[in-house]
Amino acid sequence: MTLVDHALEHRAPRRGVGALYAGNARAVMYRGWRATRSTNWLVMLSGLFEPIFYLLSLGIGLGALVGTVAVDGREVPYAAFIAPALLAVAAMNGAIYDSTWNVFFKIRFAKLYEGMLATSLGPLDVALGEISLALLRGGLYAAGFMLVMQVLGLALSWWAVLAFPAVLLIAFGFASVGMAVTSYLTSFQQMDWINFVMLPMFLFSATFYPLSVYPEPIQWVIQALPLWHGVELVRGLTTGAVDASLLIHVAYYLVMIAAGMVFTTKRLRALFLG
C-alpha cells in the first residue's frame, strides 16, 4: 500500500461544502505551472504562431483576392473578417490542450489527483485549479494574437477592448467542458475523438467564410457549435457590429462553464472519493 492509498484510507471524512471545496484552487494551478515551466515558453510560441500563420497566409495572401466581406451590413477587409475568428480559435486551442491531454495524463498515468485529494483539497479545488491553468494558457495565446491584430490594424472598433475578456470567457468554457469530457476517457484512442471533433469545428464555424455561404440546414448545425458563438462574439466586438445578440453568445458560454464545472467536480469525486 502506497502512502497515498494509506492517506486515502485513513483520512477523516469531510461533509457538506468542505467535501468539495477547500478554497485553495490556486495551489493546483501553481503546481501545474511550475511542473511545466521549463517547456512553457515553447508551448506558448507554438500555440501563438499557428493562428498568425493562418492570418498571414489566408487573411493577407488570400485576402488580396477576396477583397471585402459583409459583416452586419458593413464591408470589412477579409483579414479583419478572419482575424477575430482566429483569435477565438487561439483561445480554444490553448484551453483544450491543457484541459484534455494534460488532464488525461494526470488522471490515467500520473495518478496525481489521488494525491491531491488525499490532502485538504476537494474535487472542486482540483477542477478550478486545472481549468484556471488551461484558461491562463488560452489567455496568453489570445493576448499575443491580439497584439498582432493591433499592429496590423485589424481591430476596427473601440469595442475591441472587450475582446480580451470575451476570449477569456471562451477559454473558460472550452476548458470546463474539455476537462469534463476527458474525465470519462480511458485510452489514447478515445482521446483522438477530441481532434476528430475540433478540426471540423475549426473549419466550419464561420471561421473563414460567412455563415450565409452554407445551405440553411448546415447553418443550423453550425450555429449549435460552441466555436461559432465564440467567433461571432469576438468578430462583433472587433468590427463594431455590436448589438443585443452578443449577449446570447455570452449566455451560451456561461452555460458551458456551469455544466463543465458541475460534471468535472462530480466525476472527480466519483473517480477518487467514491
Short mmCIF file of C-alpha atoms in Angstrom, two decimals, residues 55 59 77-89 145 149 154-155 207 234-235 238:
data_model
loop_
_atom_site.label_atom_id
_atom_site.label_comp_id
_atom_site.label_asym_id
_atom_site.label_seq_id
_atom_site.Cartn_x
_atom_site.Cartn_y
_atom_site.Cartn_z
CA LEU A 55 -3.72 35.06 -40.69
CA GLY A 59 -6.00 36.91 -44.36
CA PRO A 77 -11.34 43.56 -45.27
CA TYR A 78 -11.08 39.78 -45.41
CA ALA A 79 -8.13 39.85 -42.98
CA ALA A 80 -10.27 41.77 -40.46
CA PHE A 81 -13.02 39.17 -41.00
CA ILE A 82 -10.94 36.09 -40.16
CA ALA A 83 -8.64 37.67 -37.53
CA PRO A 84 -11.24 37.66 -34.72
CA ALA A 85 -12.19 34.10 -35.64
CA LEU A 86 -8.57 33.03 -35.34
CA LEU A 87 -8.41 34.87 -32.02
CA ALA A 88 -11.30 32.75 -30.73
CA VAL A 89 -9.59 29.63 -32.12
CA PHE A 145 -2.53 37.29 -31.18
CA MET A 149 -4.04 42.23 -34.77
CA LEU A 154 -7.31 44.66 -37.82
CA ALA A 155 -9.17 45.87 -34.72
CA THR A 207 -14.06 30.95 -39.35
CA VAL A 234 -15.26 38.32 -30.92
CA ARG A 235 -15.99 39.32 -34.52
CA THR A 238 -13.57 43.82 -33.19
#
